Coordinates of N, CA and C in Angstrom, one line a residue:
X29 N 67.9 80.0 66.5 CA 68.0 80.9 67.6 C 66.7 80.9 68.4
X30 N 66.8 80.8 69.9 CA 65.6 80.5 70.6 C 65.9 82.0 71.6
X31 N 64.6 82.3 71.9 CA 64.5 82.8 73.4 C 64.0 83.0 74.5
X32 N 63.6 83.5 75.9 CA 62.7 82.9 76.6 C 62.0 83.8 77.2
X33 N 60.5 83.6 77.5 CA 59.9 84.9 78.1 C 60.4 84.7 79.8
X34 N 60.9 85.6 80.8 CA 61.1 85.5 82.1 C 60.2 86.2 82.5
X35 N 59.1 87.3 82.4 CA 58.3 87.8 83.2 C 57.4 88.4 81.8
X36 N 56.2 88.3 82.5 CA 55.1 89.0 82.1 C 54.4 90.0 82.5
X37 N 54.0 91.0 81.9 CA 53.3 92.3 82.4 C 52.8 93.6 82.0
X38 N 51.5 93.3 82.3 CA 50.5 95.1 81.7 C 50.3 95.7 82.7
X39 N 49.7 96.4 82.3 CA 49.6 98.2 83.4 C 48.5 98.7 82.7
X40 N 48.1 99.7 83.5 CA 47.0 100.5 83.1 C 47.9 102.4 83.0
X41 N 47.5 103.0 82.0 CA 48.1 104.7 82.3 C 47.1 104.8 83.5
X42 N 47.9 105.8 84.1 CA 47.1 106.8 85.2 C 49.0 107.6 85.9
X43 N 48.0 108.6 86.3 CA 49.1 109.4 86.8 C 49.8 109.7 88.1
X44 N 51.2 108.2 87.8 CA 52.4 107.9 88.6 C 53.4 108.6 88.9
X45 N 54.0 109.7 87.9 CA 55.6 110.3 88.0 C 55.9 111.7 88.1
X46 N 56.5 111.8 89.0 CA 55.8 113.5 89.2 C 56.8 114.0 88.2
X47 N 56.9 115.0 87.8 CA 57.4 115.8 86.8 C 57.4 117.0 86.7
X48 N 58.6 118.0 87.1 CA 58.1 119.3 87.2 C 57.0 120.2 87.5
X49 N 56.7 119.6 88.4 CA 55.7 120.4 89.7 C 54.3 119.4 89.6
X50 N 53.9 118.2 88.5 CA 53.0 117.8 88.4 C 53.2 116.3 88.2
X51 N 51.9 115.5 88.5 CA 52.0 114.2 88.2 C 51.9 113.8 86.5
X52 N 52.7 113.0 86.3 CA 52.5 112.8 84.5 C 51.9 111.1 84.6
X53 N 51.2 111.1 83.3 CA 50.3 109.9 83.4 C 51.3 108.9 82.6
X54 N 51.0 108.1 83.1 CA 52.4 106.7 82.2 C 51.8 105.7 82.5
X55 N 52.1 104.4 81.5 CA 51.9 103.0 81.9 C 53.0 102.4 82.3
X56 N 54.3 102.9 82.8 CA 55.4 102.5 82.6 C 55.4 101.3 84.0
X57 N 54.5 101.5 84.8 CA 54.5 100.6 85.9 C 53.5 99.7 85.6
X58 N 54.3 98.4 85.4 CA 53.0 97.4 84.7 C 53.4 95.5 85.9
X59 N 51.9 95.3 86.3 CA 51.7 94.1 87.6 C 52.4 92.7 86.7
X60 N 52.9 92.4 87.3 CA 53.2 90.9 86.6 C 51.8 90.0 86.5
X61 N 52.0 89.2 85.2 CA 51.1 88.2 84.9 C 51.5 86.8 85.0
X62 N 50.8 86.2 85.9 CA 51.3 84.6 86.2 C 51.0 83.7 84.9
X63 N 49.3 83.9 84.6 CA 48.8 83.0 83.7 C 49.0 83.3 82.1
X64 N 47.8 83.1 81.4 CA 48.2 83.2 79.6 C 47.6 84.3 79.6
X65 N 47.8 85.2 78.7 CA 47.1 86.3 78.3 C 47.3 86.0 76.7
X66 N 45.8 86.7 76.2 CA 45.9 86.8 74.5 C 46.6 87.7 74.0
X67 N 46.9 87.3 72.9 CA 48.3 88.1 72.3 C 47.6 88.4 70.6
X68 N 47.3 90.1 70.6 CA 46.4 90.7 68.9 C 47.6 91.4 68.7
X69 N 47.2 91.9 67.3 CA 47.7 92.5 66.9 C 47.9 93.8 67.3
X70 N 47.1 94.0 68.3 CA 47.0 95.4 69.3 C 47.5 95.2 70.9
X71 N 48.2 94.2 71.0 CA 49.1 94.0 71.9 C 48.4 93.6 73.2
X72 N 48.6 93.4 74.3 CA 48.1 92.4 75.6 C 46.6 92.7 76.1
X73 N 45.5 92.1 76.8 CA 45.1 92.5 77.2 C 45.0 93.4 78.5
X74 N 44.3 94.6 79.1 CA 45.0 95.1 79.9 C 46.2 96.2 80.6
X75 N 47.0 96.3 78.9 CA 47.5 96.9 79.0 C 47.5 98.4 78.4
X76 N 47.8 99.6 78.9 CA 47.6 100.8 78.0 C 49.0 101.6 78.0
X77 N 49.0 102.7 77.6 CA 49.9 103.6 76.9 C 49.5 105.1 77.5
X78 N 50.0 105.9 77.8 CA 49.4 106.8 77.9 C 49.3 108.0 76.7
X79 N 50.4 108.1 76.4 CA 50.7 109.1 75.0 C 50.7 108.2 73.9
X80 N 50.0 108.5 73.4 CA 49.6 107.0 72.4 C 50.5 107.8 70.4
X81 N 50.5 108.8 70.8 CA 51.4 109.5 69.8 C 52.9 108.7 69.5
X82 N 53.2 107.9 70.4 CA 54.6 107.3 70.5 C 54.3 106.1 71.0
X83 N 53.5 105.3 71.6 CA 53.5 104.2 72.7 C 52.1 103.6 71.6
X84 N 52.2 102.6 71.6 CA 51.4 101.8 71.2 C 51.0 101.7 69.4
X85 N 50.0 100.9 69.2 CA 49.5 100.5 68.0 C 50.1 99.4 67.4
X86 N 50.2 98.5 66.3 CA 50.4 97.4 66.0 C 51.8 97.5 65.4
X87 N 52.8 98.5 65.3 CA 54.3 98.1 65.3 C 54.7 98.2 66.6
X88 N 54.2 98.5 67.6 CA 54.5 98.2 68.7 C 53.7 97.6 69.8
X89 N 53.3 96.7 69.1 CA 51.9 95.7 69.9 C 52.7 95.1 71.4
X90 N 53.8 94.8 71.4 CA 54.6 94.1 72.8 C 56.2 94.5 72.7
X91 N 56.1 95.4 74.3 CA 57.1 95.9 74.3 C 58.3 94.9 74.7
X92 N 59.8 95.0 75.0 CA 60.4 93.8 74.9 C 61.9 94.4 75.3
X93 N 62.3 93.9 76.3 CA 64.0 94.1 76.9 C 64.2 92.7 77.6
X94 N 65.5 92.8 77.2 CA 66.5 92.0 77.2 C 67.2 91.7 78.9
X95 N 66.6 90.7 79.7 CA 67.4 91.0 81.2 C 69.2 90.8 81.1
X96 N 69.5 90.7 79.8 CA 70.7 90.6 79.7 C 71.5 91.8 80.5
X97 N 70.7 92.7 80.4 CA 70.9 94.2 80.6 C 71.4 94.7 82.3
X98 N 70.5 94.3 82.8 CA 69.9 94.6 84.3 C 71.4 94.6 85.1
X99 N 72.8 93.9 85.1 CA 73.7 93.9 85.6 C 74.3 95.5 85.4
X100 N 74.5 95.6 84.1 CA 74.9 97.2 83.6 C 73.8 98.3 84.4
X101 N 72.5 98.2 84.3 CA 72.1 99.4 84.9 C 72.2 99.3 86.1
X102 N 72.2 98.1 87.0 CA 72.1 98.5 89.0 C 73.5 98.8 88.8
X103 N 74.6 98.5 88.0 CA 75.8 99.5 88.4 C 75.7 100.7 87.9
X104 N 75.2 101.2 86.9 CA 75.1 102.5 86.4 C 74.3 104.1 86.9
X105 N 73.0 102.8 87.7 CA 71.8 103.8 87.7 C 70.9 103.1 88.7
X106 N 70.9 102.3 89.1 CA 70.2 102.0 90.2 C 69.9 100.5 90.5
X107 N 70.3 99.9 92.1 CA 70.4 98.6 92.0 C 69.4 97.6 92.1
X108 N 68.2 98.5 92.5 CA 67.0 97.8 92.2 C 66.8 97.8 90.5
X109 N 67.0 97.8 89.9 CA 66.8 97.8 88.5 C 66.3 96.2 88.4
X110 N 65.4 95.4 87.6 CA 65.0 93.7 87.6 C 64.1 94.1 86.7
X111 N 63.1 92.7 86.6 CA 61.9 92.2 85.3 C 61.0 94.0 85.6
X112 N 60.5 93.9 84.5 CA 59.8 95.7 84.4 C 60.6 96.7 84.8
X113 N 61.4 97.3 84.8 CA 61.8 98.0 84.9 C 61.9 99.5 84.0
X114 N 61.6 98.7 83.0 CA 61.8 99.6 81.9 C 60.1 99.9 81.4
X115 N 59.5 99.2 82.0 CA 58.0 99.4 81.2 C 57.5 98.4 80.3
X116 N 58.4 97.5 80.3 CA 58.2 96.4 79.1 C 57.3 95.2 79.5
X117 N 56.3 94.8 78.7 CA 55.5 93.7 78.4 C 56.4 92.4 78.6
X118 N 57.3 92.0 78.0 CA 58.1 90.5 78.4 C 59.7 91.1 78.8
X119 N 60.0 90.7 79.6 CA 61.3 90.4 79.9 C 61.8 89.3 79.3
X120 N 62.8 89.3 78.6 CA 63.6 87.8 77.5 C 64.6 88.1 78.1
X121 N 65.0 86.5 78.4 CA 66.7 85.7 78.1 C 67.1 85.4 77.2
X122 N 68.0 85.4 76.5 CA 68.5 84.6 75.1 C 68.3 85.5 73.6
X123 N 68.0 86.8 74.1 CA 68.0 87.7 73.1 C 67.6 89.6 73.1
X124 N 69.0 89.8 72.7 CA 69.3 91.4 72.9 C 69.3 92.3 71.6
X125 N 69.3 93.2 71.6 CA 69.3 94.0 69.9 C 70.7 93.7 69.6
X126 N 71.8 93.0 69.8 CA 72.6 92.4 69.2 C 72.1 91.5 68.6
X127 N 71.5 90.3 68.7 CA 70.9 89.4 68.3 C 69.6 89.5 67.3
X128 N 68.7 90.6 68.2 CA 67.5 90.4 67.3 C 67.8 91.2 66.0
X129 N 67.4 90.7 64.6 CA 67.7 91.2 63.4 C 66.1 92.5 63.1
X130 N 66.0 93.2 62.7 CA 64.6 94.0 62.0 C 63.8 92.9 61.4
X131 N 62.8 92.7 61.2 CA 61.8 91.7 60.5 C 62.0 89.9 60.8
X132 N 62.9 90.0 62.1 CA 62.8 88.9 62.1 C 61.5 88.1 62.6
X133 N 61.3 87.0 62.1 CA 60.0 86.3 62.6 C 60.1 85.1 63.5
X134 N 59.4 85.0 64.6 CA 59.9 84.2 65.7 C 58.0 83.2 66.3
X135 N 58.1 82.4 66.2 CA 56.9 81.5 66.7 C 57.2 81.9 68.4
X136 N 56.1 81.7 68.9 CA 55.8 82.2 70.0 C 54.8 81.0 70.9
X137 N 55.7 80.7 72.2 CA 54.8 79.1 72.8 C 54.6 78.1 72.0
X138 N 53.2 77.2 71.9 CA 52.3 76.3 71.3 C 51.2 76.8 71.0
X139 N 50.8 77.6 70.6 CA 49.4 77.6 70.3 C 49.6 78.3 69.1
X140 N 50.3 79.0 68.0 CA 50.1 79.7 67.0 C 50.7 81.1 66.9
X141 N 50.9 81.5 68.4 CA 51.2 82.7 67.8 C 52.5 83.0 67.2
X142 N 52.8 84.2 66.3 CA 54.2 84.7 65.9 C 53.9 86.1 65.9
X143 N 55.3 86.3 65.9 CA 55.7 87.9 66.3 C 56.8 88.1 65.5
X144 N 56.9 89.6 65.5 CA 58.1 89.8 64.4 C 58.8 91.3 65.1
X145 N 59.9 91.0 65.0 CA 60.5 92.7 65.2 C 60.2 93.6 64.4
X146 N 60.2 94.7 65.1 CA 59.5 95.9 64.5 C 60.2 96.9 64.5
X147 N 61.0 97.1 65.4 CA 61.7 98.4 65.8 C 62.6 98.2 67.1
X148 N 63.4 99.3 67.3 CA 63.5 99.7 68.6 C 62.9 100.0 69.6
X149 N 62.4 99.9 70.9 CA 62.0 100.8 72.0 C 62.7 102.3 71.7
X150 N 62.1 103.4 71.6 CA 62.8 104.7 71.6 C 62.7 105.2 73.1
X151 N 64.2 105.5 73.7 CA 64.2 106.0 74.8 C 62.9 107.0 75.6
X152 N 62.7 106.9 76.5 CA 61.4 108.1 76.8 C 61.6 108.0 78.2
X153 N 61.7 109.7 78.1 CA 61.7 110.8 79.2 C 61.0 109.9 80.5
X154 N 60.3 109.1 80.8 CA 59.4 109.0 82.0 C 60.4 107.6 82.1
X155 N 61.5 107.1 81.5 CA 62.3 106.0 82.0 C 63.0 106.6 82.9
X156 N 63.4 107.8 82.4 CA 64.6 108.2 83.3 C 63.7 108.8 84.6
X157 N 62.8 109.5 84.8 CA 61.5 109.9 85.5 C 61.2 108.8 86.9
X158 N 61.0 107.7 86.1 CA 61.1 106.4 87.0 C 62.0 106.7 88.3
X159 N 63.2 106.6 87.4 CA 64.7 106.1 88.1 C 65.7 107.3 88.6
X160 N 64.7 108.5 88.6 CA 65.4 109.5 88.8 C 66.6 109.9 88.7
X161 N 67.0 109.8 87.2 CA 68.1 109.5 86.7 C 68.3 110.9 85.6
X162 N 68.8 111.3 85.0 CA 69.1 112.5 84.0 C 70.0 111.7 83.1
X163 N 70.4 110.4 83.2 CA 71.7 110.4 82.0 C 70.9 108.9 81.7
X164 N 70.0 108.1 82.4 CA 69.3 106.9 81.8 C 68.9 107.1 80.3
X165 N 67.8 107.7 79.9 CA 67.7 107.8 78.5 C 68.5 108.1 78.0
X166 N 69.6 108.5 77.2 CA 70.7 109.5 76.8 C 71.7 107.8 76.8
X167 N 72.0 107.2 77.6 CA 72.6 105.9 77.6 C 72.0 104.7 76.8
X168 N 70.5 104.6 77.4 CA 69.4 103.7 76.7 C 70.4 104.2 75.2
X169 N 70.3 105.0 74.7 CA 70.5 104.9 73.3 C 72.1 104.7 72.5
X170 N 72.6 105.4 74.0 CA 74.7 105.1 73.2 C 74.9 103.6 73.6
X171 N 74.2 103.3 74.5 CA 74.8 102.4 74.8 C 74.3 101.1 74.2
X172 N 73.2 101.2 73.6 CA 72.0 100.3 72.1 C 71.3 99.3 73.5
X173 N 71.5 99.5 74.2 CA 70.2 98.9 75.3 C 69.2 99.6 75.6
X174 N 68.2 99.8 74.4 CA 66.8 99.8 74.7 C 66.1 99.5 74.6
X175 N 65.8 98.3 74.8 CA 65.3 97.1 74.3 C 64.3 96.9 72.9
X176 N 63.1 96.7 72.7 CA 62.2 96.6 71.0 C 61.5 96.1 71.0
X177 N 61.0 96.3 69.8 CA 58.7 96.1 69.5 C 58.9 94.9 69.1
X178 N 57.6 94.2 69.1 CA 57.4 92.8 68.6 C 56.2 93.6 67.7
X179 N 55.6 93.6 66.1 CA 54.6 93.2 66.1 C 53.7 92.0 66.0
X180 N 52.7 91.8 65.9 CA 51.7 90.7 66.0 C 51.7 90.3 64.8
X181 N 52.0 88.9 64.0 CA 51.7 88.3 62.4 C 50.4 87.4 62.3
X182 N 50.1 86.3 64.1 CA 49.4 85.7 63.7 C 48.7 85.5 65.1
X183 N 48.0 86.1 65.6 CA 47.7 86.2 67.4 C 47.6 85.0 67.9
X184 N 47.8 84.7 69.2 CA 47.5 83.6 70.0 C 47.4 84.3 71.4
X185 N 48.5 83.3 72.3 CA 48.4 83.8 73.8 C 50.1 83.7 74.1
X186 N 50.1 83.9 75.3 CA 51.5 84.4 75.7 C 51.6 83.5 77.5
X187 N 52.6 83.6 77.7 CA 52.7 83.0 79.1 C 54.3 83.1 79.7
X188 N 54.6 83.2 81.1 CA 55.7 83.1 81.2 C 56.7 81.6 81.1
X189 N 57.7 81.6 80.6 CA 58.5 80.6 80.2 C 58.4 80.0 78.7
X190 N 57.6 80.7 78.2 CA 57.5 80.4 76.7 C 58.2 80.8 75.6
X191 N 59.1 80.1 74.5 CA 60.0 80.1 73.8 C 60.0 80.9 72.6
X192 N 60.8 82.0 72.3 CA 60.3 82.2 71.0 C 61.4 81.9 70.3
X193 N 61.3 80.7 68.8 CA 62.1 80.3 68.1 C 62.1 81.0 66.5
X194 N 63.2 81.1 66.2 CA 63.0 82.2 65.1 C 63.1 81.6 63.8
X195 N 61.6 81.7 62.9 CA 61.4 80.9 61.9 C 61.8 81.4 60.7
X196 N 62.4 82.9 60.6 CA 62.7 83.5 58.9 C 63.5 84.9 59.8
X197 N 64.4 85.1 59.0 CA 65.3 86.0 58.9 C 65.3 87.0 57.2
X198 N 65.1 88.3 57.2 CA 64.8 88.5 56.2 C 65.5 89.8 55.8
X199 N 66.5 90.2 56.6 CA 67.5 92.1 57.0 C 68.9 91.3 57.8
X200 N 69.8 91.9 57.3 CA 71.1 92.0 58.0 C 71.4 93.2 59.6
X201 N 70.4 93.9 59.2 CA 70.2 95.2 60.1 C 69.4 95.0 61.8
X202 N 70.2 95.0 62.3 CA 69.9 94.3 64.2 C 69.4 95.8 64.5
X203 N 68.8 95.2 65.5 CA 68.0 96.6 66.4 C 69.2 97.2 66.7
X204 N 70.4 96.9 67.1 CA 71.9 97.7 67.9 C 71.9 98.6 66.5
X205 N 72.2 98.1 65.4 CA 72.6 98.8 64.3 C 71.5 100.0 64.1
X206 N 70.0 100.0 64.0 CA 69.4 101.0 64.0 C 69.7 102.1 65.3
X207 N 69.7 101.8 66.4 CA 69.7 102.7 67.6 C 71.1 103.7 67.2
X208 N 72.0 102.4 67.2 CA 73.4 103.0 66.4 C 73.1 104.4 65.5
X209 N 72.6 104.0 64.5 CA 72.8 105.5 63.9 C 71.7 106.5 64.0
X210 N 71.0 105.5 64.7 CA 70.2 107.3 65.5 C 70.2 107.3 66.5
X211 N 71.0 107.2 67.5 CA 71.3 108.0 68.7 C 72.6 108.4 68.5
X212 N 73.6 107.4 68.1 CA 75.2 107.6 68.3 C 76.0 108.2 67.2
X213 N 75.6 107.5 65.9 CA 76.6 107.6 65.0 C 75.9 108.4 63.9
X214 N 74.9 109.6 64.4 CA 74.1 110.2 62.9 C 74.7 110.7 61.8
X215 N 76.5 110.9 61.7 CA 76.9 111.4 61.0 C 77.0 110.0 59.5
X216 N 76.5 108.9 60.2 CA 76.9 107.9 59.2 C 75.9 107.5 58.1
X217 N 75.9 108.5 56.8 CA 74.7 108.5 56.3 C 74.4 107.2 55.3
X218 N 75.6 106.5 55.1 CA 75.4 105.5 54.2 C 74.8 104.4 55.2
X219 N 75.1 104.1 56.1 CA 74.7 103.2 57.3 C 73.2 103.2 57.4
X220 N 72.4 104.8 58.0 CA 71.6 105.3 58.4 C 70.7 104.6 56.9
X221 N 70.9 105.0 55.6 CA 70.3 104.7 54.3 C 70.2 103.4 53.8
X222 N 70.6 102.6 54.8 CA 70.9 100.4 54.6 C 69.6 100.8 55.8
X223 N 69.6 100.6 57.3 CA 68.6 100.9 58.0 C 67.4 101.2 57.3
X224 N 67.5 102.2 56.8 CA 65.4 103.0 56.2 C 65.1 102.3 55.4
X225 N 66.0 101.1 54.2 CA 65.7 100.9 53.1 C 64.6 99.3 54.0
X226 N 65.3 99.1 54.8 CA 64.8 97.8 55.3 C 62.7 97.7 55.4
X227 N 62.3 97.4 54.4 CA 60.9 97.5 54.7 C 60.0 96.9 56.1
X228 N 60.7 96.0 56.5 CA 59.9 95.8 58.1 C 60.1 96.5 59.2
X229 N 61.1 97.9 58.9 CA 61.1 98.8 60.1 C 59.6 99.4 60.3
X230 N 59.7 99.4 61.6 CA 58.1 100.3 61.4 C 58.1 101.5 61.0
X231 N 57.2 102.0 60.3 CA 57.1 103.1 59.2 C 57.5 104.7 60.3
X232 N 57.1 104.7 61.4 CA 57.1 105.7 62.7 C 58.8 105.6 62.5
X233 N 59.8 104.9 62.6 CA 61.1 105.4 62.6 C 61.6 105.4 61.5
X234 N 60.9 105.1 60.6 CA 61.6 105.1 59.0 C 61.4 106.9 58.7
X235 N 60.3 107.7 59.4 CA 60.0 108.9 59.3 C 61.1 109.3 59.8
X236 N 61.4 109.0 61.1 CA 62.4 109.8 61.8 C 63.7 109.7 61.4
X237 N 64.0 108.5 61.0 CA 65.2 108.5 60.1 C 65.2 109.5 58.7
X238 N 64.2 109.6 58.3 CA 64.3 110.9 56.8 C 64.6 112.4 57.3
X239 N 64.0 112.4 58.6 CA 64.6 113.6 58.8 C 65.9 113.6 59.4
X240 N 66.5 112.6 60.0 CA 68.2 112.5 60.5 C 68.8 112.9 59.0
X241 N 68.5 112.0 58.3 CA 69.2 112.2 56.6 C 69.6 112.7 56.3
X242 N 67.8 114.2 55.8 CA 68.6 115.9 56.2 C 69.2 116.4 56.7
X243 N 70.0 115.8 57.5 CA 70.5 116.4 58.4 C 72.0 116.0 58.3
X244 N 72.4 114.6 57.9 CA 73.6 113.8 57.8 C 74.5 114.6 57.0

């Protein structure tokens, strides 16, 4: 299973989106990158986070959606919708949270790097903010298009049109199936309990899943 980077791009926080009577600070608006950028375990250079409580650190070193998508949202929610849209570090063809598994491990270009799924993207308030939307996030998650983390295994560089081919499979559990039972289906506790057990989830939703639990 192969897939392809179509766009590249970091951002700096600073404060873009206005938000009940004020401007809120986001990186969600990030410049495209023509050439290579290095790729750590702390994700691109150049790029920042603004709430770092939720956005960033090395389960979520590169953010990641699927342009598979972009047809569904300009009919849903707006027809400019294209590459960044969502705030994401690479834009991919050839792979969606249907496809991508939890811990899967994928080589990255020619030069060394690999990456591994980490997680879901968790929907956030300043997507819908963007797109002046009220039912965008709230969909991101029924609908399992939110796109997901890569983290960093072995750093290199990144560029656009670069392949990622996937060298070990190691969980039956696809990013759709996690979003699945925490956005849509939380009543499903035996489901929800296959998901947490998975050790390459990143540890940040394995939390939030313990508390769905109590609650299942």
């Amino acid at each position: 299973m192969s897939a392809r980077v179509i766009s590249l791009r970091v951002g700096a926080a600073k404060p873009v989106l206005p938000f009940r009577g004020h401007m809120v600070e986001s990186g969600i608006y990030k410049d495209p990158v023509d050439g290579r950028l290095a790729l750590t375990v702390d994700g691109l250079p150049g790029d920042e986070q603004a709430d770092l409580t939720v956005h960033g650190g090395p389960d979520k070193a590169v953010c990641a959606y699927p342009s598979e998508h972009f047809p569904y949202w300009r009919d849903a929610i707006h027809p400019e919708i294209d590459d960044g849209a969502f705030g994401e570090n690479v834009t991919l063809t050839g792979l969606t949270e249907h496809d991508a598994h939890i811990g899967d491990t994928y080589t990255l270009g020619d030069d060394g790097a690999v990456v591994q799924v980490s997680q879901p993207r968790g929907p956030c308030y300043k997507v819908g903010v963007r797109w002046s939307s009220k039912t965008l996030v709230r969909l991101m998650g029924e609908e399992l298009k939110a796109g997901f983390y890569f983290r960093v295994l072995h750093p290199g560089t990144i560029g656009l049109g670069d392949t990622l081919t996937l060298t070990d499979r190691v969980s039956d559990v696809t990013v759709a199936e996690v979003l699945r039972v925490t956005y849509r289906d939380r009543h499903d506790a035996d489901a929800m309990r296959h998901v947490h057990a998975v050790p390459e989830l990143a540890e940040q939703w394995r939390l939030a899943l313990d508390y769905l639990l109590t609650r299942a």
